[in-house]
Coordinates of C-alpha atoms in Angstrom, one line a residue:
Chain E
X6 CA 1.5 14.0 26.0
X7 CA 0.5 17.0 24.2
X8 CA 0.5 16.5 21.3
X9 CA 2.5 20.4 19.1
X10 CA 1.5 22.1 16.0
X11 CA 3.5 21.5 12.9
X12 CA 4.1 24.0 10.2
X13 CA 4.1 22.9 6.2
X14 CA 5.3 24.7 3.6
X15 CA 4.7 23.0 -0.2
X16 CA 2.9 23.0 -2.6
X17 CA -0.9 23.2 -3.2
X18 CA -2.0 21.2 -6.7
X19 CA -4.8 20.3 -9.1
X20 CA -3.6 17.0 -10.5
X21 CA -4.2 14.8 -13.5
X22 CA -3.8 11.7 -13.0
X23 CA -3.6 8.4 -15.8
X24 CA -3.0 5.2 -14.2
X25 CA -4.6 1.8 -15.0
X26 CA -7.2 1.5 -12.9
X27 CA -8.5 5.4 -14.6
X28 CA -8.2 8.9 -15.3
X29 CA -9.3 11.6 -13.2
X30 CA -9.0 15.8 -13.5
X31 CA -8.3 18.1 -11.5
X32 CA -8.0 16.4 -8.2
X33 CA -6.0 17.6 -4.9
X34 CA -2.5 17.3 -5.3
X35 CA 0.6 19.1 -4.0
X36 CA 3.0 18.2 -1.1
X37 CA 1.3 20.5 1.0
X38 CA -2.2 18.7 1.2
X39 CA -0.7 14.9 0.9
X40 CA 1.6 16.3 4.2
X41 CA -1.6 17.9 6.0
X42 CA -4.4 15.3 5.3
X43 CA -2.1 12.7 6.5
X44 CA 0.1 14.5 9.5
X45 CA -3.9 16.1 11.0
X46 CA -4.3 12.9 10.9
X47 CA -1.6 13.2 14.3
X48 CA -1.7 16.7 15.6
X49 CA -2.5 19.4 14.6
X50 CA -1.5 21.3 10.7
X51 CA -0.6 25.3 9.6
X52 CA 0.1 25.4 6.2
X53 CA 1.6 27.9 3.8
X54 CA 0.9 27.2 0.2
X55 CA -0.3 28.9 -2.6
X56 CA -3.8 28.7 -4.7
X57 CA -4.8 30.1 -8.0
X58 CA -8.6 32.2 -8.1
X59 CA -9.3 29.3 -9.7
X60 CA -8.8 26.6 -6.7
X61 CA -12.1 24.8 -5.6
X62 CA -11.6 25.2 -2.0
X63 CA -14.3 22.5 -0.9
X64 CA -11.3 19.8 -2.1
X65 CA -10.0 20.9 1.0
X66 CA -12.7 21.1 3.4
X67 CA -12.5 18.1 5.7
X68 CA -9.0 19.8 6.6
X69 CA -11.0 22.4 8.3
X70 CA -12.8 19.4 10.9
X71 CA -9.0 17.8 11.2
X72 CA -7.5 21.2 13.9
X73 CA -5.8 22.5 10.1
X74 CA -5.0 26.0 10.2
X75 CA -5.7 27.5 6.7
X76 CA -4.5 30.6 7.6
X77 CA -0.9 29.9 5.5
X78 CA -3.0 29.4 2.4
X79 CA -3.6 32.4 0.0
X80 CA -5.1 32.9 -2.6
X81 CA -3.3 34.7 -5.6
X82 CA -5.0 35.9 -8.9
X83 CA -4.4 33.4 -11.7
X84 CA -4.1 29.5 -12.1
X85 CA -3.5 26.9 -8.9
X86 CA -0.3 24.6 -9.7
X87 CA -1.2 22.3 -12.1
X88 CA 0.5 18.6 -12.7
X89 CA -0.3 15.9 -15.0
X90 CA 1.3 12.3 -14.7
X91 CA 0.8 9.3 -16.4
X92 CA 1.3 5.7 -14.4
X93 CA 1.8 2.3 -15.9
X94 CA 1.2 -1.4 -14.7
X95 CA 4.8 -1.0 -12.9
X96 CA 3.7 1.7 -10.7
X97 CA 7.5 3.0 -10.7
X98 CA 7.3 3.8 -14.0
X99 CA 6.2 7.0 -14.2
X100 CA 6.1 9.7 -17.2
X101 CA 4.9 14.2 -15.9
X102 CA 2.8 15.2 -19.4
X103 CA 2.6 18.5 -18.4
X104 CA 3.7 21.4 -15.3
X105 CA 1.7 24.0 -15.1
X106 CA 3.1 26.2 -12.3
X107 CA 0.2 28.9 -12.8
X108 CA 0.6 30.6 -9.3
X109 CA 2.9 29.3 -8.3
X110 CA 5.9 30.7 -9.7
X111 CA 5.9 33.3 -7.9
X112 CA 5.1 32.1 -4.2
X113 CA 7.3 33.8 -1.5
X114 CA 6.2 31.6 1.2
X115 CA 3.8 34.4 4.6
X116 CA 4.0 32.9 7.2
X117 CA 1.7 34.1 9.5
X118 CA 2.4 35.9 13.1
X119 CA 1.0 32.8 15.0
X120 CA 3.2 30.1 13.1
X121 CA 6.0 31.6 14.1
X122 CA 6.4 29.8 16.9
X123 CA 5.3 26.2 15.5
X124 CA 7.5 23.8 17.4
X125 CA 8.2 21.0 14.1
X126 CA 8.7 22.5 11.0
X127 CA 7.4 20.7 7.1
X128 CA 9.7 22.1 4.3
X129 CA 8.4 21.2 2.0
X130 CA 9.8 19.9 -1.6
X131 CA 10.4 23.8 -2.6
X132 CA 13.5 25.9 -4.4
X133 CA 15.6 26.0 -1.6
X134 CA 15.6 29.3 -1.5
X135 CA 12.3 29.5 -0.8
X136 CA 13.5 26.8 2.7
X137 CA 15.3 29.0 4.0
X138 CA 12.6 32.5 4.0
X139 CA 10.9 29.8 5.5
X140 CA 13.4 29.2 7.8
X141 CA 14.3 33.2 8.5
X142 CA 10.1 34.0 9.3
X143 CA 10.5 30.9 11.8
X144 CA 11.5 31.5 15.5
X145 CA 13.8 28.8 16.8
X146 CA 12.6 25.5 15.3
X147 CA 12.3 22.0 18.1
X148 CA 12.8 20.2 14.3
X149 CA 13.0 20.7 11.2
X150 CA 12.3 18.3 8.8
X151 CA 13.0 18.8 4.7
X152 CA 12.3 17.4 1.5
X153 CA 14.1 18.1 -1.5
X154 CA 14.2 16.6 -4.9
X155 CA 17.2 15.7 -8.2
X156 CA 16.2 19.5 -9.8
X157 CA 17.0 21.5 -6.5
X158 CA 20.6 19.2 -5.7
X159 CA 21.8 19.4 -9.3
X160 CA 20.1 23.0 -10.2
X161 CA 21.0 25.1 -7.2
X162 CA 23.0 23.2 -4.8
X163 CA 24.2 26.4 -2.9
X164 CA 21.1 27.3 -2.0
X165 CA 20.9 23.8 -0.7
X166 CA 23.7 23.4 1.1
X167 CA 22.6 26.2 3.1
X168 CA 19.3 24.8 3.7
X169 CA 21.0 21.6 5.1
X170 CA 22.7 23.5 7.9
X171 CA 20.0 24.9 8.9
X172 CA 17.6 21.4 9.0
X173 CA 17.7 18.2 11.3
X174 CA 16.2 15.8 9.5
X175 CA 16.2 15.1 5.7
X176 CA 14.5 13.0 3.5
X177 CA 15.2 11.9 0.5
X178 CA 14.9 9.0 -1.3
X179 CA 17.7 6.8 -2.4
X180 CA 18.9 8.0 -5.7
X181 CA 18.6 11.9 -4.6
X182 CA 21.3 11.1 -1.3
X183 CA 23.1 8.8 -4.4
X184 CA 22.5 12.7 -6.3
X185 CA 23.6 14.8 -3.5
X186 CA 27.0 13.2 -2.6
X187 CA 28.1 11.4 -5.8
X188 CA 28.4 8.2 -3.6
X189 CA 26.4 5.0 -4.8
X190 CA 26.7 3.6 -1.8
X191 CA 24.5 4.5 0.6
X192 CA 26.6 4.2 4.0
X193 CA 28.5 6.5 2.1
X194 CA 26.4 8.9 1.3
X195 CA 24.8 8.7 4.6
X196 CA 28.5 9.8 6.7
X197 CA 28.7 12.8 3.5
X198 CA 25.4 14.3 4.1
X199 CA 26.0 14.2 7.7
X200 CA 28.1 16.7 7.2
X201 CA 26.5 19.3 4.8
X202 CA 24.1 19.6 8.4
X203 CA 21.3 16.9 9.1
X204 CA 21.6 15.3 12.3
X205 CA 18.5 12.7 11.5
X206 CA 18.4 11.4 7.2
X207 CA 15.4 8.8 6.4
X208 CA 15.4 7.7 2.8
X209 CA 12.8 6.4 1.2
X210 CA 12.8 3.5 -0.5
X211 CA 9.0 3.2 -1.9
X212 CA 7.9 -0.3 -2.1
X213 CA 11.3 -1.0 -0.7
X214 CA 10.6 0.5 2.3
X215 CA 12.6 3.0 4.5
X216 CA 16.1 4.0 7.0
X217 CA 16.6 6.3 9.8
X218 CA 20.2 6.7 9.7
X219 CA 20.7 8.8 13.3
X220 CA 24.3 10.8 14.2
X221 CA 24.9 8.2 16.3
X222 CA 25.5 5.5 14.3
X223 CA 21.7 4.3 14.5
X224 CA 20.2 2.4 12.0
X225 CA 16.6 1.2 11.5
X226 CA 15.2 -0.6 7.8
X227 CA 11.6 -1.1 7.6
X228 CA 9.8 -3.1 4.7
X229 CA 7.0 -1.7 2.8
X230 CA 3.8 -3.1 3.4
X231 CA 3.2 -4.9 0.6
X232 CA 0.4 -3.1 -1.2
X233 CA -2.2 -5.2 -3.7
X234 CA -3.6 -3.0 -6.1
X235 CA -1.3 0.7 -6.3
X236 CA -3.9 2.7 -7.7
X237 CA -2.2 6.7 -7.5
X238 CA 1.3 7.1 -6.4
X239 CA 1.2 10.6 -5.9
X240 CA 2.2 11.9 -2.8
X241 CA 3.4 8.9 -1.0
X242 CA 6.2 10.5 0.0
X243 CA 4.6 13.9 1.5
X244 CA 2.0 11.2 3.2
X245 CA 5.0 9.1 4.6
X246 CA 6.4 12.7 5.5
X247 CA 3.0 13.5 7.4
X248 CA 2.6 10.9 9.6
X249 CA 6.7 10.8 10.4
X250 CA 6.0 14.3 11.3
X251 CA 2.6 13.8 12.8
X252 CA 4.5 10.8 14.8
X253 CA 7.4 12.8 16.5
X254 CA 4.8 15.7 17.6
X255 CA 2.3 13.4 19.9
X256 CA 6.1 11.5 21.3
X257 CA 8.7 12.5 23.1
X258 CA 11.9 13.1 20.6
X259 CA 14.9 12.0 23.2
X260 CA 12.9 8.3 23.3
X261 CA 15.1 6.2 20.2
X262 CA 12.1 4.3 19.9
X263 CA 9.4 6.8 18.7
X264 CA 12.0 8.4 15.9
X265 CA 11.3 4.2 15.1
X266 CA 7.6 4.3 15.6
X267 CA 7.7 7.9 13.0
X268 CA 9.0 5.9 10.5
X269 CA 6.3 3.0 11.2
X270 CA 3.5 5.4 11.2
X271 CA 4.9 7.6 7.8
X272 CA 5.1 3.5 6.0
X273 CA 1.9 2.6 7.2
X274 CA 0.4 5.8 5.7
X275 CA 1.9 6.6 2.6
X276 CA 1.0 2.5 1.9
X277 CA -2.8 3.5 2.5
X278 CA -2.5 6.5 0.3
X279 CA -2.0 4.8 -3.1
X280 CA -4.3 2.9 -2.3
X281 CA -6.9 5.4 -4.6
X282 CA -6.7 8.5 -6.1
X283 CA -5.4 11.6 -4.7
X284 CA -6.6 12.1 -0.3
X285 CA -9.8 9.9 -0.8
X286 CA -7.9 6.6 1.5
X287 CA -6.4 9.4 4.0
X288 CA -9.5 11.3 4.0
X289 CA -11.2 8.8 5.9
X290 CA -9.0 6.5 7.5
X291 CA -9.7 5.5 10.7
X292 CA -7.2 4.5 14.1
X293 CA -8.8 1.2 13.9
X294 CA -7.5 1.2 10.2
X295 CA -3.9 2.1 11.4
X296 CA -4.2 0.1 14.4
X297 CA -5.1 -3.6 11.8
X298 CA -2.3 -2.1 10.0
X299 CA 0.8 -1.7 12.5
X300 CA -0.9 -5.3 13.7
X301 CA 0.0 -6.5 10.0
X302 CA 2.9 -5.0 9.8
X303 CA 4.0 -5.8 13.3
X304 CA 3.4 -9.9 11.9
X305 CA 5.0 -8.9 8.2
X306 CA 7.9 -8.3 9.9
X307 CA 8.3 -10.4 13.0
X308 CA 11.0 -13.5 13.2
Chain N
X1 CA 17.2 -31.8 17.0
X2 CA 19.9 -33.6 14.2
X3 CA 21.0 -31.7 11.4
X4 CA 19.1 -33.5 8.0
X5 CA 21.6 -33.2 5.4
X6 CA 21.3 -31.0 2.3
X7 CA 22.0 -32.1 -1.2
X8 CA 23.1 -29.8 -4.3
X9 CA 23.5 -29.6 -7.8
X10 CA 25.1 -26.5 -9.0
X11 CA 27.5 -25.1 -11.1
X12 CA 31.1 -25.1 -10.5
X13 CA 33.5 -22.4 -11.9
X14 CA 36.1 -20.1 -12.3
X15 CA 35.5 -16.5 -12.1
X16 CA 37.0 -13.7 -13.3
X17 CA 36.1 -10.4 -11.4
X18 CA 36.8 -7.2 -12.4
X19 CA 35.1 -4.2 -9.4
X20 CA 35.9 -1.5 -8.3
X21 CA 38.4 -3.6 -5.8
X22 CA 40.8 -5.2 -7.3
X23 CA 40.6 -8.0 -10.3
X24 CA 41.1 -11.4 -9.4
X25 CA 41.7 -14.3 -12.1
X26 CA 39.9 -17.9 -11.4
X27 CA 39.1 -17.5 -8.1
X28 CA 36.0 -20.4 -7.4
X29 CA 32.8 -19.6 -8.1
X30 CA 29.4 -21.6 -9.4
X31 CA 26.6 -21.8 -7.3
X32 CA 27.1 -25.3 -5.8
X33 CA 30.7 -23.9 -4.1
X34 CA 29.1 -21.1 -3.1
X35 CA 25.8 -22.5 -1.9
X36 CA 27.8 -25.6 0.4
X37 CA 30.4 -23.0 1.2
X38 CA 27.8 -21.2 3.1
X39 CA 25.2 -25.0 3.9
X40 CA 28.0 -26.8 5.6
X41 CA 28.6 -23.9 8.2
X42 CA 25.0 -25.4 9.2
X43 CA 24.4 -28.8 8.5
X44 CA 26.3 -31.2 6.4
X45 CA 26.2 -31.2 2.3
X46 CA 26.7 -33.4 -0.6
X47 CA 27.2 -31.8 -3.6
X48 CA 26.5 -33.1 -7.3
X49 CA 28.6 -30.9 -10.0
X50 CA 31.3 -31.2 -12.1
X51 CA 34.5 -29.7 -13.3
X52 CA 37.0 -30.1 -16.0
X53 CA 40.7 -31.7 -15.4
X54 CA 42.0 -28.5 -14.9
X55 CA 40.8 -27.8 -11.5
X56 CA 43.0 -27.1 -9.5
X57 CA 41.2 -29.6 -6.3
X58 CA 43.5 -27.5 -3.6
X59 CA 40.8 -24.4 -4.0
X60 CA 37.4 -26.8 -1.8
X61 CA 40.3 -28.1 0.3
X62 CA 38.7 -26.6 3.0
X63 CA 34.8 -28.3 2.8
X64 CA 35.8 -31.4 3.0
X65 CA 36.6 -30.7 7.0
X66 CA 33.3 -28.6 7.3
X67 CA 31.5 -31.6 6.4
X68 CA 31.1 -31.5 2.6
X69 CA 30.6 -34.7 1.0
X70 CA 32.0 -35.0 -2.7
X71 CA 31.2 -37.5 -4.0
X72 CA 29.0 -36.1 -6.5
X73 CA 32.1 -34.2 -8.2
X74 CA 32.6 -35.5 -11.2
X75 CA 35.9 -34.9 -12.9
X76 CA 35.5 -34.8 -17.0
X77 CA 37.9 -33.9 -19.8
X78 CA 37.9 -30.3 -20.8
X79 CA 37.9 -27.2 -19.7
X80 CA 35.7 -25.8 -15.6
X81 CA 33.8 -23.6 -16.9
X82 CA 34.7 -19.5 -16.7
X83 CA 32.8 -17.2 -15.7
X84 CA 34.1 -13.2 -15.8
X85 CA 32.3 -10.1 -14.8
X86 CA 33.0 -6.7 -14.3
X87 CA 31.4 -4.7 -10.8
X88 CA 31.3 -1.3 -11.0
X89 CA 30.9 0.8 -8.3
X90 CA 26.7 0.7 -8.5
X91 CA 27.1 -2.6 -7.4
X92 CA 24.0 -3.6 -8.9
X93 CA 25.4 -2.4 -11.7
X94 CA 26.8 -6.0 -14.0
X95 CA 28.5 -6.7 -17.0
X96 CA 29.6 -10.2 -18.1
X97 CA 33.0 -10.0 -20.0
X98 CA 32.4 -14.6 -20.7
X99 CA 30.9 -17.7 -20.5
X100 CA 32.7 -21.0 -21.3
X101 CA 30.7 -23.1 -20.5
X102 CA 33.5 -25.9 -21.0
X103 CA 32.5 -29.6 -19.5
X104 CA 29.5 -27.8 -18.4
X105 CA 28.2 -27.4 -21.3
X106 CA 27.7 -31.8 -21.5
X107 CA 26.4 -31.5 -18.0
X108 CA 24.3 -34.7 -16.4
X109 CA 23.8 -35.1 -13.6
X110 CA 24.7 -38.6 -11.3
X111 CA 23.6 -38.7 -8.3
X112 CA 25.6 -41.3 -5.8
X113 CA 23.8 -44.2 -4.3
X114 CA 24.0 -42.6 -1.5
X115 CA 23.0 -39.3 -1.7
X116 CA 19.4 -40.5 -3.5
X117 CA 17.3 -40.6 0.1
X118 CA 19.0 -37.0 1.1
X119 CA 15.9 -35.3 3.0
X120 CA 17.1 -31.8 1.3
X121 CA 17.4 -30.6 -1.9
X122 CA 18.9 -27.4 -3.6
X123 CA 18.2 -27.8 -7.4
X124 CA 20.4 -24.9 -8.7
X125 CA 19.9 -22.6 -11.8
X126 CA 20.7 -25.4 -14.3
X127 CA 19.2 -26.6 -17.3
X128 CA 15.1 -27.0 -15.9
X129 CA 15.4 -30.2 -17.5
X130 CA 18.9 -31.0 -15.5
X131 CA 16.7 -30.0 -12.6
X132 CA 13.6 -32.7 -13.2
X133 CA 16.6 -35.3 -14.4
X134 CA 18.1 -34.6 -10.6
X135 CA 14.5 -35.4 -8.9
X136 CA 13.7 -38.8 -10.9
X137 CA 17.3 -40.2 -9.3
X138 CA 15.9 -38.6 -5.4
X139 CA 13.5 -40.7 -3.3
X140 CA 11.1 -38.5 -1.5
X141 CA 12.7 -36.0 -0.5
X142 CA 10.9 -33.8 2.3
X143 CA 11.7 -30.7 0.9
X144 CA 12.7 -29.4 -2.6
X145 CA 13.4 -25.7 -3.0
X146 CA 15.1 -24.1 -6.7
X147 CA 16.2 -21.3 -8.5
X148 CA 16.2 -20.3 -12.0
X149 CA 16.8 -17.5 -14.1
X150 CA 16.1 -15.2 -16.5
X151 CA 17.7 -17.7 -19.1
X152 CA 15.3 -20.3 -18.5
X153 CA 12.2 -18.2 -17.9
X154 CA 12.4 -17.2 -21.2
X155 CA 14.2 -19.5 -23.4
X156 CA 12.9 -22.9 -21.8
X157 CA 9.1 -22.6 -20.1
X158 CA 7.8 -25.6 -20.4
X159 CA 11.1 -27.5 -19.0
X160 CA 10.5 -24.8 -16.3
X161 CA 6.8 -25.6 -15.4
X162 CA 7.7 -29.2 -15.9
X163 CA 10.0 -28.5 -12.4
X164 CA 7.5 -25.9 -10.6
X165 CA 5.2 -29.0 -10.4
X166 CA 7.8 -30.7 -8.2
X167 CA 8.4 -28.3 -5.6
X168 CA 8.5 -26.6 -2.4
X169 CA 9.9 -23.5 -2.9
X170 CA 11.1 -21.1 -5.2
X171 CA 13.7 -18.9 -4.7
X172 CA 13.9 -16.2 -7.6
X173 CA 14.6 -11.9 -7.4
X174 CA 11.6 -9.4 -8.6
X175 CA 12.4 -10.0 -11.9
X176 CA 12.6 -12.9 -12.4
X177 CA 9.1 -13.1 -10.3
X178 CA 8.0 -11.2 -13.6
X179 CA 9.7 -12.8 -15.8
X180 CA 8.2 -15.9 -14.4
X181 CA 4.4 -14.4 -14.3
X182 CA 3.3 -11.2 -16.8
X183 CA 2.6 -9.4 -13.8
X184 CA 4.9 -6.6 -12.2
X185 CA 2.9 -6.5 -9.0
X186 CA 4.8 -9.1 -7.3
X187 CA 1.4 -9.9 -4.3
X188 CA 0.2 -10.9 -8.1
X189 CA 2.8 -12.4 -9.1
X190 CA 2.9 -14.8 -6.0
X191 CA -0.8 -15.3 -5.9
X192 CA 0.3 -17.0 -9.5
X193 CA 3.1 -18.8 -8.6
X194 CA 1.3 -20.8 -5.9
X195 CA -0.8 -22.0 -9.1
X196 CA 2.1 -23.2 -10.8
X197 CA 3.2 -25.9 -8.2
X198 CA 5.4 -24.5 -5.4
X199 CA 3.8 -23.2 -1.6
X200 CA 6.5 -21.2 -0.4
X201 CA 8.2 -18.4 -2.5
X202 CA 10.8 -17.1 -1.3
X203 CA 11.7 -12.8 -3.5
X204 CA 15.2 -11.4 -3.4
X205 CA 15.4 -8.6 -3.7
X206 CA 19.5 -7.6 -2.7
X207 CA 20.5 -5.0 -1.0
X208 CA 16.5 -4.0 -0.5
X209 CA 16.6 -7.4 1.3
X210 CA 14.0 -10.8 1.1
X211 CA 10.3 -11.6 1.5
X212 CA 8.9 -15.2 2.1
X213 CA 5.8 -16.2 0.9
X214 CA 3.9 -19.3 1.8
X215 CA 0.1 -21.0 1.0
X216 CA -1.9 -20.1 3.4
X217 CA -1.0 -16.7 2.9
X218 CA 1.6 -15.5 5.5
X219 CA 3.8 -12.8 4.6
X220 CA 7.3 -12.2 5.9
X221 CA 9.5 -9.3 4.6
X222 CA 13.7 -8.6 6.1
X223 CA 15.7 -5.5 4.5
X224 CA 19.3 -6.6 4.1
X225 CA 21.7 -6.1 6.2
X226 CA 22.8 -2.7 5.3
X227 CA 26.9 -3.5 4.3
X228 CA 29.4 -0.7 4.2
X229 CA 32.0 -2.5 1.4
X230 CA 30.4 -4.4 -1.2
X231 CA 33.3 -5.8 -2.8
X232 CA 31.9 -8.5 -5.3
X233 CA 28.3 -9.8 -5.4
X234 CA 28.9 -12.4 -7.5
X235 CA 27.2 -15.5 -5.6
X236 CA 25.3 -14.1 -3.1
X237 CA 22.1 -15.2 -4.1
X238 CA 23.4 -18.9 -4.1
X239 CA 24.8 -18.5 -0.2
X240 CA 22.1 -17.0 0.6
X241 CA 19.7 -20.2 -0.3
X242 CA 22.9 -22.3 1.4
X243 CA 22.1 -20.4 4.6
X244 CA 18.2 -20.2 4.4
X245 CA 18.8 -24.4 3.9
X246 CA 21.5 -24.9 6.2
X247 CA 19.0 -23.3 8.5
X248 CA 16.1 -25.2 7.8
X249 CA 17.7 -28.8 8.2
X250 CA 18.7 -28.2 11.8
X251 CA 15.4 -26.9 12.8
X252 CA 11.8 -28.2 12.5
X253 CA 9.7 -27.6 9.0
X254 CA 6.0 -27.3 10.9
X255 CA 7.2 -24.5 13.1
X256 CA 6.4 -20.7 11.1
X257 CA 9.9 -19.0 12.6
X258 CA 11.8 -21.8 11.2
X259 CA 11.1 -20.1 8.1
X260 CA 11.5 -17.2 9.4
X261 CA 14.5 -17.7 10.5
X262 CA 15.7 -19.4 7.2
X263 CA 15.5 -16.1 5.6
X264 CA 17.3 -14.1 8.0
X265 CA 20.0 -16.7 7.7
X266 CA 20.1 -16.2 4.0
X267 CA 20.6 -12.6 4.4
X268 CA 23.3 -12.3 7.4
X269 CA 24.5 -14.8 4.9
X270 CA 23.9 -13.6 1.9
X271 CA 25.6 -10.1 3.8
X272 CA 28.8 -11.5 4.8
X273 CA 29.7 -12.8 1.4
X274 CA 29.4 -9.6 -0.7
X275 CA 32.3 -7.9 1.6
X276 CA 34.9 -9.9 -0.2
X277 CA 35.8 -12.0 -3.4
X278 CA 34.8 -15.8 -3.9
X279 CA 33.8 -17.2 -1.1
X280 CA 36.7 -16.2 1.5
X281 CA 34.8 -14.2 3.9
X282 CA 32.2 -17.3 5.0
X283 CA 35.2 -20.0 4.4
X284 CA 36.3 -17.9 7.2
X285 CA 32.9 -17.4 9.3
X286 CA 32.6 -18.3 12.7
X287 CA 29.4 -18.8 15.0
X288 CA 30.2 -15.9 16.4
X289 CA 30.5 -13.8 13.7
X290 CA 26.9 -14.9 12.9
X291 CA 25.3 -14.3 16.6
X292 CA 26.8 -11.2 16.1
X293 CA 25.6 -10.0 13.1
X294 CA 22.1 -11.1 13.6
X295 CA 21.9 -9.4 17.0
X296 CA 22.9 -6.6 15.2
X297 CA 20.4 -7.2 12.7
X298 CA 18.0 -7.5 15.6
X299 CA 18.6 -4.3 16.3
X300 CA 18.4 -2.9 12.8
X301 CA 14.6 -3.5 12.7
X302 CA 12.9 -3.4 15.9
X303 CA 10.2 -1.3 17.2

C-alpha cells in the first residue's frame, strides 16, 4: 500500500553524553530527530521543531536523502537546546548533568500549510499545551500518537488531560503509567488510561520489552531483543516511536497484526539505536539489517 | 513418553503474609512445597525437607493424591521454619517481618534409598554446602537444576562455586546474575556463568517474564502473562521451577522446543500461584485451566 506521511513535533537538541564507552559533545539529539531518523526508514516524515542559530545543519544533511521534509524546522536566534547526561555500566541509571533549553524554551510549533493534512501525527515529549496547539492546526488526522513524561504528568496535569482526549495512542513507560493513574498495577492503570481518551496504549519497558493494549481487550507483549553492548540509551523511546509509526504508515490500520508488527518494528529500531551514540546506527541501517534482526527476533520468542 | 520422577530438596515453612488483600497466618510455604505442588501437576515428585513437630500435616494431605512421595519429609523435634512478610500495592516491594529458622537451621538432607536414582533433581534455595551434600547422595542424575539467592552468592561464594560445577541448569533472577558475576549486562553475566559450570541458564524476571540461555548460543525470551490482581507473590519462583521441571520430566530433553515449553509452563504456573495466598490456586488447578492459559499466552505474544 501507499506510504502515508508522518508529522513529528518535538525537540531538536545537541547532546553531550558521558558513558562507559566514551564521551561525546554536541551530538545530534532531540525527540524529533531520533524519531525522524527511524521513521524515515519506512515512510515520508515531516518535522516541526526549532534549532538555534548555532545549529550545525550538516548534522541533519542525511535526513534529506530519506524523504524527510524539513520545512517546519525553524531556526531561531539563540542557542540550540542542549542536554548533557551521564550513563553507567548499568544502562538503567542516568544522571542529567545539565539542561539548557535555549530557543526551545520559547518554542511555538507552527505547522506549515502543506503539513496540515498529514494523516499520521506524532506528538513528541513537549509541553502538553503545545501538543494541543499542534492538534489545533491539523486537519482531521487519521491517527495521533503522543509521548509524554513525569515532568508533564505531575506538573501540568490539566493540560495533559486535554491532549489525552484528542489522541488515539499514548506511548509511555510503566512508571509514567503509574504516575498518570496512581495505580501500580499495570492492567488497572491501563483501564484507567482508556477513560482519559486513548483507545490504544503502548507501554515501553526498556530492556524488558514493550506491551500494546487496545480497548477491545487485546493485549500484546514483546520482550526486548537483548543488546550485547549498550553504548548510548538516549533516544531509544523516540526511535521506538519512529519505528512504530513508520510501520503503521505503510500498513492497514484495521489489521490487528499491523499493530503488533508496529511494536516489533519499534523494538527492532530501538534495539539498534542504543548500539552507538546519537543516531549513528539508525542513520546507516539497511533493509537487510532490519530483516535479519526480525528473523532473530522471531527465533528469540518462538515456542 | 513416560514421566520421569523429580526430586526436590528445599525448605518447608509456615508463612505469615500481610498483603493489601489481607493477612494470613501460618499458611503452607517453603520452596519444597511450592515446587512440589506445581511439579506434581505434571510428573511424580519426591520431597526431601524437614518440618518441626508442630507442623499440621493436614496442610499437605492434598500432595498424596498427586503422586508426591513424602518419605523424605523428616519431622524433627522443635518448631517448623516460619517466615513473615509484608507486601504492598506494588508487588515488587516486600519486607521480611521475621524469620525463625527452627528445625530448618539444623537441616541435613538425607536422601531415602529409593530416591537415590531419581533422574531429575531440583536443588531449592538452601545453603550450597547442603546442595552439594544432596548431589553426593544421588546416583548419576540425568539433570540437576539449582536455585540460589544473594544471601548465598555473597555469603558462601566458594561453596556455591562447587555446586555450580555440578549442575546442568541454574535458575536465578537478573539481580542475582549480576551479583554472581559482577556484570550488570545480562549477556555478559550469562557468558560468565557458563564458565562456572551450568550449560543452561534460566533468568527469572518476575513481572517482566523469563529468559532461557543455552551454551550453544540459543536465547529464548518470554514475557510474563499479565496478572490482574497479585494477591501473594510468595513462591512464584519455586512454582516456576516446578512447572519448568515438571515439563522437562515428561518431554524429550534433546528437543530444543522442550526447553522453551518448559519455560512457558513455569511462567503459566508462576502466573497462577500469585493469584491467591500460599498454594491455594495451584492446589486446585485443572488441566483445562492450564490449557486455556497457554492459549491466552499464545495470543498474547503472537505476531
